PDB file of C-alpha atoms in Angstrom:
ATOM      1  CA  UNK A 704     171.808 110.066  82.040  1.00 40.00           C
ATOM      2  CA  UNK A 705     170.805 111.795  85.281  1.00 55.00           C
ATOM      3  CA  UNK A 706     171.144 109.599  88.474  1.00 57.00           C
ATOM      4  CA  UNK A 707     168.063 109.691  90.682  1.00 73.00           C
ATOM      5  CA  UNK A 708     168.388 108.223  94.223  1.00 82.00           C
ATOM      6  CA  UNK A 709     165.042 106.800  95.482  1.00 95.00           C
ATOM      7  CA  UNK A 710     164.039 105.563  98.848  1.00 98.00           C
ATOM      8  CA  UNK A 711     161.347 102.795  98.714  1.00 98.00           C
ATOM      9  CA  UNK A 712     158.623 101.868 101.353  1.00 98.00           C
ATOM     10  CA  UNK A 713     156.066  99.516 101.461  1.00 98.00           C
ATOM     11  CA  UNK A 714     152.357 100.290 102.264  1.00 98.00           C
ATOM     12  CA  UNK A 715     150.564  97.343 103.752  1.00 98.00           C
ATOM     13  CA  UNK A 716     148.286  97.112 100.521  1.00 98.00           C
ATOM     14  CA  UNK A 717     151.280  95.551  98.948  1.00 98.00           C
ATOM     15  CA  UNK A 718     150.116  92.062 100.847  1.00 98.00           C
ATOM     16  CA  UNK A 719     146.982  92.403 102.963  1.00 98.00           C
ATOM     17  CA  UNK A 720     147.479  88.739 104.049  1.00 97.00           C
ATOM     18  CA  UNK A 721     150.748  89.843 105.895  1.00 98.00           C
ATOM     19  CA  UNK A 722     150.357  90.900 109.589  1.00 98.00           C
ATOM     20  CA  UNK A 723     151.916  94.246 110.278  1.00 98.00           C
ATOM     21  CA  UNK A 724     154.878  92.242 111.997  1.00 98.00           C
ATOM     22  CA  UNK A 725     155.329  90.455 108.785  1.00 98.00           C
ATOM     23  CA  UNK A 726     155.180  93.588 106.791  1.00 98.00           C
ATOM     24  CA  UNK A 727     157.673  95.178 108.775  1.00 98.00           C
ATOM     25  CA  UNK A 728     159.781  91.995 108.369  1.00 98.00           C
ATOM     26  CA  UNK A 729     159.541  91.776 104.683  1.00 98.00           C
ATOM     27  CA  UNK A 730     160.753  95.493 104.640  1.00 98.00           C
ATOM     28  CA  UNK A 731     163.803  94.628 106.474  1.00 98.00           C
ATOM     29  CA  UNK A 732     164.558  91.561 104.437  1.00 97.00           C
ATOM     30  CA  UNK A 733     164.358  93.825 101.328  1.00 97.00           C
ATOM     31  CA  UNK A 734     166.460  96.507 102.679  1.00 97.00           C
ATOM     32  CA  UNK A 735     163.451  98.956 102.449  1.00 98.00           C
ATOM     33  CA  UNK A 736     163.650 101.595 105.026  1.00 98.00           C
ATOM     34  CA  UNK A 737     159.987 102.206 105.736  1.00 98.00           C
ATOM     35  CA  UNK A 738     156.232 101.176 106.002  1.00 98.00           C
ATOM     36  CA  UNK A 739     152.877 102.359 105.993  1.00 98.00           C
ATOM     37  CA  UNK A 740     150.304 100.564 108.218  1.00 98.00           C
ATOM     38  CA  UNK A 741     146.497 100.620 107.541  1.00 98.00           C
ATOM     39  CA  UNK A 742     143.079 100.152 109.299  1.00 98.00           C
ATOM     40  CA  UNK A 743     141.450  98.650 106.305  1.00 97.00           C
ATOM     41  CA  UNK A 744     143.083  95.550 105.559  1.00 97.00           C
ATOM     42  CA  UNK A 745     140.667  93.295 107.411  1.00 96.00           C
ATOM     43  CA  UNK A 746     142.174  91.077 110.202  1.00 97.00           C
ATOM     44  CA  UNK A 747     145.606  92.412 109.720  1.00 98.00           C
ATOM     45  CA  UNK A 748     144.566  96.067 110.327  1.00 98.00           C
ATOM     46  CA  UNK A 749     145.756  98.494 113.090  1.00 98.00           C
ATOM     47  CA  UNK A 750     142.606  98.295 115.088  1.00 98.00           C
ATOM     48  CA  UNK A 751     143.642  99.570 118.517  1.00 98.00           C
ATOM     49  CA  UNK A 752     146.454 100.903 120.915  1.00 98.00           C
ATOM     50  CA  UNK A 753     147.906  97.266 121.236  1.00 98.00           C
ATOM     51  CA  UNK A 754     148.102  96.514 117.663  1.00 98.00           C
ATOM     52  CA  UNK A 755     149.830  99.971 116.935  1.00 98.00           C
ATOM     53  CA  UNK A 756     152.294  99.456 119.741  1.00 98.00           C
ATOM     54  CA  UNK A 757     153.230  96.105 118.862  1.00 98.00           C
ATOM     55  CA  UNK A 758     153.884  97.223 115.151  1.00 98.00           C
ATOM     56  CA  UNK A 759     155.914  99.883 116.399  1.00 98.00           C
ATOM     57  CA  UNK A 760     157.838  97.878 118.742  1.00 98.00           C
ATOM     58  CA  UNK A 761     158.822  95.314 115.815  1.00 98.00           C
ATOM     59  CA  UNK A 762     159.687  98.323 113.651  1.00 98.00           C
ATOM     60  CA  UNK A 763     162.032  99.862 116.166  1.00 98.00           C
ATOM     61  CA  UNK A 764     163.631  96.268 116.585  1.00 98.00           C
ATOM     62  CA  UNK A 765     164.558  96.057 112.998  1.00 98.00           C
ATOM     63  CA  UNK A 766     165.125  99.742 112.296  1.00 98.00           C
ATOM     64  CA  UNK A 767     162.195 100.397 110.118  1.00 98.00           C
ATOM     65  CA  UNK A 768     160.344 103.679 109.976  1.00 98.00           C
ATOM     66  CA  UNK A 769     156.562 103.735 110.258  1.00 98.00           C
ATOM     67  CA  UNK A 770     155.578 106.495 107.917  1.00 98.00           C
ATOM     68  CA  UNK A 771     151.734 106.430 108.256  1.00 98.00           C
ATOM     69  CA  UNK A 772     148.575 104.868 109.182  1.00 98.00           C
ATOM     70  CA  UNK A 773     146.440 104.853 106.184  1.00 96.00           C
ATOM     71  CA  UNK A 774     143.680 106.601 106.413  1.00 97.00           C
ATOM     72  CA  UNK A 775     141.245 108.952 107.800  1.00 98.00           C
ATOM     73  CA  UNK A 776     138.393 108.828 105.439  1.00 98.00           C
ATOM     74  CA  UNK A 777     136.431 111.085 104.537  1.00 98.00           C
ATOM     75  CA  UNK A 778     138.654 113.710 106.216  1.00 98.00           C
ATOM     76  CA  UNK A 779     137.164 116.561 104.631  1.00 98.00           C
ATOM     77  CA  UNK A 780     133.493 115.960 105.660  1.00 98.00           C
ATOM     78  CA  UNK A 781     134.150 117.255 109.481  1.00 98.00           C
ATOM     79  CA  UNK A 782     131.820 116.593 112.204  1.00 98.00           C
ATOM     80  CA  UNK A 783     131.798 115.015 115.692  1.00 98.00           C
ATOM     81  CA  UNK A 784     132.407 111.438 114.372  1.00 98.00           C
ATOM     82  CA  UNK A 785     135.174 112.448 112.145  1.00 98.00           C
ATOM     83  CA  UNK A 786     136.899 114.192 115.128  1.00 98.00           C
ATOM     84  CA  UNK A 787     136.593 111.170 117.304  1.00 98.00           C
ATOM     85  CA  UNK A 788     137.926 108.859 114.301  1.00 98.00           C
ATOM     86  CA  UNK A 789     141.025 111.442 114.096  1.00 98.00           C
ATOM     87  CA  UNK A 790     141.784 111.499 117.763  1.00 98.00           C
ATOM     88  CA  UNK A 791     141.743 107.697 117.847  1.00 98.00           C
ATOM     89  CA  UNK A 792     143.942 107.331 114.748  1.00 98.00           C
ATOM     90  CA  UNK A 793     146.165 109.968 115.997  1.00 98.00           C
ATOM     91  CA  UNK A 794     146.793 108.106 119.102  1.00 98.00           C
ATOM     92  CA  UNK A 795     147.435 104.796 117.122  1.00 98.00           C
ATOM     93  CA  UNK A 796     150.042 106.508 115.020  1.00 98.00           C
ATOM     94  CA  UNK A 797     151.794 107.998 117.920  1.00 98.00           C
ATOM     95  CA  UNK A 798     151.671 104.591 119.549  1.00 98.00           C
ATOM     96  CA  UNK A 799     153.372 103.112 116.563  1.00 98.00           C
ATOM     97  CA  UNK A 800     156.062 105.710 116.514  1.00 98.00           C
ATOM     98  CA  UNK A 801     154.676 106.842 113.069  1.00 98.00           C
ATOM     99  CA  UNK A 802     155.357 110.123 111.365  1.00 98.00           C
ATOM    100  CA  UNK A 803     151.638 111.012 110.307  1.00 98.00           C
ATOM    101  CA  UNK A 804     148.194 110.034 109.265  1.00 98.00           C
ATOM    102  CA  UNK A 805     147.077 109.798 105.657  1.00 98.00           C
ATOM    103  CA  UNK A 806     144.004 111.838 104.813  1.00 98.00           C
ATOM    104  CA  UNK A 807     141.609 110.822 102.016  1.00 98.00           C
ATOM    105  CA  UNK A 808     138.782 112.948 100.829  1.00 98.00           C
ATOM    106  CA  UNK A 809     135.088 111.855 100.019  1.00 98.00           C
ATOM    107  CA  UNK A 810     134.433 109.929  96.893  1.00 97.00           C
ATOM    108  CA  UNK A 811     130.787 109.757  96.354  1.00 97.00           C
ATOM    109  CA  UNK A 812     128.849 110.099  93.339  1.00 95.00           C
ATOM    110  CA  UNK A 813     125.896 111.554  95.178  1.00 96.00           C
ATOM    111  CA  UNK A 814     127.712 114.483  96.636  1.00 96.00           C
ATOM    112  CA  UNK A 815     126.346 117.815  95.286  1.00 92.00           C
ATOM    113  CA  UNK A 816     128.706 120.191  97.146  1.00 95.00           C
ATOM    114  CA  UNK A 817     129.473 123.168  95.261  1.00 96.00           C
ATOM    115  CA  UNK A 818     133.254 124.150  94.776  1.00 94.00           C
ATOM    116  CA  UNK A 819     132.761 126.923  97.507  1.00 96.00           C
ATOM    117  CA  UNK A 820     131.234 124.350  99.844  1.00 97.00           C
ATOM    118  CA  UNK A 821     134.098 121.670  99.303  1.00 96.00           C
ATOM    119  CA  UNK A 822     136.772 124.438  99.817  1.00 97.00           C
ATOM    120  CA  UNK A 823     134.919 125.515 103.030  1.00 98.00           C
ATOM    121  CA  UNK A 824     134.771 121.914 104.271  1.00 98.00           C
ATOM    122  CA  UNK A 825     138.621 121.411 103.511  1.00 98.00           C
ATOM    123  CA  UNK A 826     139.482 124.574 105.435  1.00 98.00           C
ATOM    124  CA  UNK A 827     137.065 123.487 108.389  1.00 98.00           C
ATOM    125  CA  UNK A 828     138.790 119.901 108.352  1.00 98.00           C
ATOM    126  CA  UNK A 829     142.479 121.180 108.295  1.00 98.00           C
ATOM    127  CA  UNK A 830     142.008 123.759 110.975  1.00 98.00           C
ATOM    128  CA  UNK A 831     140.507 121.192 113.395  1.00 98.00           C
ATOM    129  CA  UNK A 832     143.163 118.376 112.194  1.00 98.00           C
ATOM    130  CA  UNK A 833     146.077 120.722 113.021  1.00 98.00           C
ATOM    131  CA  UNK A 834     144.902 120.838 116.645  1.00 98.00           C
ATOM    132  CA  UNK A 835     144.193 116.909 116.825  1.00 98.00           C
ATOM    133  CA  UNK A 836     147.612 116.090 115.144  1.00 98.00           C
ATOM    134  CA  UNK A 837     149.495 118.804 117.021  1.00 98.00           C
ATOM    135  CA  UNK A 838     148.715 117.188 120.219  1.00 98.00           C
ATOM    136  CA  UNK A 839     150.898 114.221 119.158  1.00 98.00           C
ATOM    137  CA  UNK A 840     153.260 116.324 116.848  1.00 98.00           C
ATOM    138  CA  UNK A 841     152.239 114.343 113.834  1.00 98.00           C
ATOM    139  CA  UNK A 842     151.920 115.258 110.056  1.00 98.00           C
ATOM    140  CA  UNK A 843     148.991 115.373 108.067  1.00 98.00           C
ATOM    141  CA  UNK A 844     149.360 113.702 104.660  1.00 99.00           C
ATOM    142  CA  UNK A 845     146.652 114.838 102.340  1.00 98.00           C
ATOM    143  CA  UNK A 846     145.760 112.658  99.631  1.00 98.00           C
ATOM    144  CA  UNK A 847     143.722 114.120  96.691  1.00 98.00           C
ATOM    145  CA  UNK A 848     142.087 111.319  94.835  1.00 98.00           C
ATOM    146  CA  UNK A 849     141.736 111.694  91.091  1.00 97.00           C
ATOM    147  CA  UNK A 850     138.504 109.822  90.489  1.00 97.00           C
ATOM    148  CA  UNK A 851     135.854 112.029  88.629  1.00 96.00           C
ATOM    149  CA  UNK A 852     133.499 111.701  91.780  1.00 97.00           C
ATOM    150  CA  UNK A 853     136.029 112.545  94.166  1.00 97.00           C
ATOM    151  CA  UNK A 854     135.543 115.647  96.321  1.00 97.00           C
ATOM    152  CA  UNK A 855     139.147 116.565  96.249  1.00 98.00           C
ATOM    153  CA  UNK A 856     140.917 115.624  92.906  1.00 97.00           C
ATOM    154  CA  UNK A 857     143.626 118.145  92.547  1.00 97.00           C
ATOM    155  CA  UNK A 858     146.695 118.820  94.662  1.00 98.00           C
ATOM    156  CA  UNK A 859     146.477 122.411  93.755  1.00 97.00           C
ATOM    157  CA  UNK A 860     143.403 122.899  95.535  1.00 97.00           C
ATOM    158  CA  UNK A 861     144.887 121.425  98.711  1.00 98.00           C
ATOM    159  CA  UNK A 862     148.036 123.545  98.356  1.00 98.00           C
ATOM    160  CA  UNK A 863     146.034 126.660  98.046  1.00 98.00           C
ATOM    161  CA  UNK A 864     144.142 125.943 101.289  1.00 98.00           C
ATOM    162  CA  UNK A 865     147.186 124.799 103.313  1.00 98.00           C
ATOM    163  CA  UNK A 866     149.123 127.883 102.370  1.00 98.00           C
ATOM    164  CA  UNK A 867     145.978 130.174 102.934  1.00 98.00           C
ATOM    165  CA  UNK A 868     145.729 128.719 106.504  1.00 98.00           C
ATOM    166  CA  UNK A 869     149.578 128.901 106.929  1.00 98.00           C
ATOM    167  CA  UNK A 870     149.602 125.208 107.909  1.00 98.00           C
ATOM    168  CA  UNK A 871     152.551 123.966 105.629  1.00 98.00           C
ATOM    169  CA  UNK A 872     154.461 122.800 108.675  1.00 98.00           C
ATOM    170  CA  UNK A 873     151.601 120.432 109.521  1.00 98.00           C
ATOM    171  CA  UNK A 874     150.161 119.246 106.357  1.00 98.00           C
ATOM    172  CA  UNK A 875     151.737 118.065 103.031  1.00 98.00           C
ATOM    173  CA  UNK A 876     150.775 116.165 100.198  1.00 98.00           C
ATOM    174  CA  UNK A 877     150.668 112.599  99.149  1.00 98.00           C
ATOM    175  CA  UNK A 878     151.490 112.360  95.408  1.00 98.00           C
ATOM    176  CA  UNK A 879     149.910 109.250  94.297  1.00 98.00           C
ATOM    177  CA  UNK A 880     150.942 108.481  90.656  1.00 98.00           C
ATOM    178  CA  UNK A 881     147.684 106.744  89.991  1.00 98.00           C
ATOM    179  CA  UNK A 882     145.559 109.834  91.217  1.00 98.00           C
ATOM    180  CA  UNK A 883     147.890 112.225  89.653  1.00 98.00           C
ATOM    181  CA  UNK A 884     147.090 110.796  86.197  1.00 97.00           C
ATOM    182  CA  UNK A 885     143.489 110.097  87.004  1.00 97.00           C
ATOM    183  CA  UNK A 886     143.137 113.933  87.939  1.00 97.00           C
ATOM    184  CA  UNK A 887     145.038 114.905  84.536  1.00 96.00           C
ATOM    185  CA  UNK A 888     147.020 117.289  86.803  1.00 95.00           C
ATOM    186  CA  UNK A 889     150.226 118.645  85.564  1.00 94.00           C
ATOM    187  CA  UNK A 890     152.186 120.293  88.582  1.00 96.00           C
ATOM    188  CA  UNK A 891     153.711 118.010  90.920  1.00 97.00           C
ATOM    189  CA  UNK A 892     154.234 120.230  93.900  1.00 98.00           C
ATOM    190  CA  UNK A 893     157.541 118.495  94.967  1.00 98.00           C
ATOM    191  CA  UNK A 894     158.243 121.034  97.560  1.00 98.00           C
ATOM    192  CA  UNK A 895     154.711 120.339  99.106  1.00 98.00           C
ATOM    193  CA  UNK A 896     155.059 116.498  98.864  1.00 98.00           C
ATOM    194  CA  UNK A 897     155.562 114.587 102.050  1.00 98.00           C
ATOM    195  CA  UNK A 898     155.033 111.177 100.645  1.00 98.00           C
ATOM    196  CA  UNK A 899     154.560 109.304  97.219  1.00 98.00           C
ATOM    197  CA  UNK A 900     152.429 106.499  96.456  1.00 98.00           C
ATOM    198  CA  UNK A 901     153.070 104.359  93.401  1.00 98.00           C
ATOM    199  CA  UNK A 902     151.097 101.603  91.383  1.00 98.00           C
ATOM    200  CA  UNK A 903     150.756 100.824  87.851  1.00 98.00           C
ATOM    201  CA  UNK A 904     148.056 100.450  85.431  1.00 98.00           C
ATOM    202  CA  UNK A 905     148.365  97.736  82.472  1.00 98.00           C
ATOM    203  CA  UNK A 906     144.837  97.005  81.319  1.00 96.00           C
ATOM    204  CA  UNK A 907     144.753  98.711  77.631  1.00 96.00           C
ATOM    205  CA  UNK A 908     140.926  98.577  77.881  1.00 96.00           C
ATOM    206  CA  UNK A 909     140.670 100.991  80.912  1.00 97.00           C
ATOM    207  CA  UNK A 910     140.616 104.686  80.589  1.00 96.00           C
ATOM    208  CA  UNK A 911     142.228 107.170  83.054  1.00 96.00           C
ATOM    209  CA  UNK A 912     138.904 108.576  83.683  1.00 95.00           C
ATOM    210  CA  UNK A 913     137.423 104.947  84.300  1.00 96.00           C
ATOM    211  CA  UNK A 914     140.247 103.146  86.347  1.00 97.00           C
ATOM    212  CA  UNK A 915     139.563 101.912  89.949  1.00 96.00           C
ATOM    213  CA  UNK A 916     141.677 100.786  92.730  1.00 96.00           C
ATOM    214  CA  UNK A 917     141.035  97.159  91.704  1.00 97.00           C
ATOM    215  CA  UNK A 918     143.292  98.042  88.431  1.00 98.00           C
ATOM    216  CA  UNK A 919     146.472  99.040  90.404  1.00 98.00           C
ATOM    217  CA  UNK A 920     149.178  96.602  90.040  1.00 98.00           C
ATOM    218  CA  UNK A 921     153.265  96.759  90.321  1.00 98.00           C
ATOM    219  CA  UNK A 922     154.911  98.993  88.142  1.00 98.00           C
ATOM    220  CA  UNK A 923     156.394  97.162  85.202  1.00 97.00           C
ATOM    221  CA  UNK A 924     157.435  97.690  81.568  1.00 97.00           C
ATOM    222  CA  UNK A 925     153.430  97.536  80.764  1.00 97.00           C
ATOM    223  CA  UNK A 926     152.740 100.807  82.991  1.00 98.00           C
ATOM    224  CA  UNK A 927     150.494 103.280  81.401  1.00 98.00           C
ATOM    225  CA  UNK A 928     150.521 105.733  84.214  1.00 98.00           C
ATOM    226  CA  UNK A 929     154.070 107.144  83.455  1.00 97.00           C
ATOM    227  CA  UNK A 930     155.291 106.208  86.953  1.00 98.00           C
ATOM    228  CA  UNK A 931     158.894 106.611  85.883  1.00 98.00           C
ATOM    229  CA  UNK A 932     158.291 109.897  84.249  1.00 98.00           C
ATOM    230  CA  UNK A 933     156.567 111.230  87.404  1.00 98.00           C
ATOM    231  CA  UNK A 934     159.277 110.057  89.595  1.00 98.00           C
ATOM    232  CA  UNK A 935     161.834 111.649  87.659  1.00 97.00           C
ATOM    233  CA  UNK A 936     159.841 114.942  87.798  1.00 98.00           C
ATOM    234  CA  UNK A 937     159.478 114.837  91.449  1.00 98.00           C
ATOM    235  CA  UNK A 938     163.194 113.715  92.188  1.00 97.00           C
ATOM    236  CA  UNK A 939     164.678 116.364  89.945  1.00 96.00           C
ATOM    237  CA  UNK A 940     162.492 119.023  91.443  1.00 97.00           C
ATOM    238  CA  UNK A 941     163.930 118.271  95.141  1.00 97.00           C
ATOM    239  CA  UNK A 942     161.561 115.415  96.407  1.00 97.00           C
ATOM    240  CA  UNK A 943     163.680 113.233  98.831  1.00 97.00           C
ATOM    241  CA  UNK A 944     161.136 111.407 100.719  1.00 98.00           C
ATOM    242  CA  UNK A 945     159.982 107.745 100.566  1.00 98.00           C
ATOM    243  CA  UNK A 946     158.216 106.169  97.654  1.00 98.00           C
ATOM    244  CA  UNK A 947     155.667 103.720  98.732  1.00 98.00           C
ATOM    245  CA  UNK A 948     154.249 100.895  96.710  1.00 98.00           C
ATOM    246  CA  UNK A 949     150.362 100.878  96.951  1.00 98.00           C
ATOM    247  CA  UNK A 950     148.802  97.991  94.657  1.00 98.00           C
ATOM    248  CA  UNK A 951     145.217  97.525  95.120  1.00 98.00           C
ATOM    249  CA  UNK A 952     144.874  94.480  92.549  1.00 98.00           C
ATOM    250  CA  UNK A 953     143.773  91.182  93.640  1.00 97.00           C
ATOM    251  CA  UNK A 954     146.529  89.569  91.223  1.00 97.00           C
ATOM    252  CA  UNK A 955     149.057  91.454  93.168  1.00 98.00           C
ATOM    253  CA  UNK A 956     147.666  90.391  96.537  1.00 97.00           C
ATOM    254  CA  UNK A 957     147.728  86.640  95.300  1.00 97.00           C
ATOM    255  CA  UNK A 958     151.237  86.602  94.357  1.00 95.00           C
ATOM    256  CA  UNK A 959     152.730  83.283  95.576  1.00 96.00           C
ATOM    257  CA  UNK A 960     156.147  85.215  96.327  1.00 97.00           C
ATOM    258  CA  UNK A 961     155.112  88.817  96.975  1.00 97.00           C
ATOM    259  CA  UNK A 962     158.892  89.638  98.065  1.00 98.00           C
ATOM    260  CA  UNK A 963     160.226  88.620  94.575  1.00 98.00           C
ATOM    261  CA  UNK A 964     157.491  90.610  92.747  1.00 98.00           C
ATOM    262  CA  UNK A 965     158.516  93.678  94.744  1.00 98.00           C
ATOM    263  CA  UNK A 966     161.913  93.317  93.955  1.00 98.00           C
ATOM    264  CA  UNK A 967     161.354  92.916  90.394  1.00 98.00           C
ATOM    265  CA  UNK A 968     159.392  96.105  90.206  1.00 98.00           C
ATOM    266  CA  UNK A 969     162.067  98.007  92.355  1.00 98.00           C
ATOM    267  CA  UNK A 970     164.604  96.868  90.133  1.00 98.00           C
ATOM    268  CA  UNK A 971     162.917  97.961  86.810  1.00 98.00           C
ATOM    269  CA  UNK A 972     162.204 101.417  88.473  1.00 98.00           C
ATOM    270  CA  UNK A 973     165.692 101.992  89.350  1.00 97.00           C
ATOM    271  CA  UNK A 974     167.012 100.937  86.170  1.00 97.00           C
ATOM    272  CA  UNK A 975     164.817 103.328  84.378  1.00 97.00           C
ATOM    273  CA  UNK A 976     165.778 106.252  86.726  1.00 96.00           C
ATOM    274  CA  UNK A 977     169.339 105.549  85.675  1.00 89.00           C
TER     275      UNK A 977
END
């Protein structure tokens, strides 16, 4: 059996009850090399330069890399407000010593934009974000969301525009196993992937078209999303970056021992990868 080396990371969504410092300390305790901070986990969010700097300081003390702040939303609806948000978040990522900013597209059932309009909006946003992120030497992690009402479902659409704009040195993809399955996309684009998010789906009554963030649990033997299969494809195709746990389910967030639960999921994945 082929051996696949994997580098795990912790997205703050593994336990929003933790402060950023506790997230970083948990990663160090587990021997996990990196974390993703967030601006949407209530009172434990990164909310200003001080919280970003404090988290970055703790990460440096413990030798933990800050991969990103998650996220700028909706990044592909570009206007003056979005530009201000992007500038602010870029400053926070920089203050935390982070690598980049996660970029999530609009998810809205009322959005009636045509395919051409959506593509033009993506081009406008990436062109503008190249300048904002460039001021701080940051990466943009573009995360297509596989929901049926997402304005950017397929990674292939993002890759096409990134290449057309000649911006592959600035932007890479987030391969999210949940959204990859939700979008029914076959290609994994390992060479364009800068970050991987993993979570599982266990509920047998939820369809891939109907699944929501609230269904996202840790990866286990009951996983229906083929996380292990997706990871094997990515790793065998040359992806060597971090694989970041991103469960949204309340059942995960309410775990009495979240570190133990994460260790169990890590062990299962590593065993399945051989």
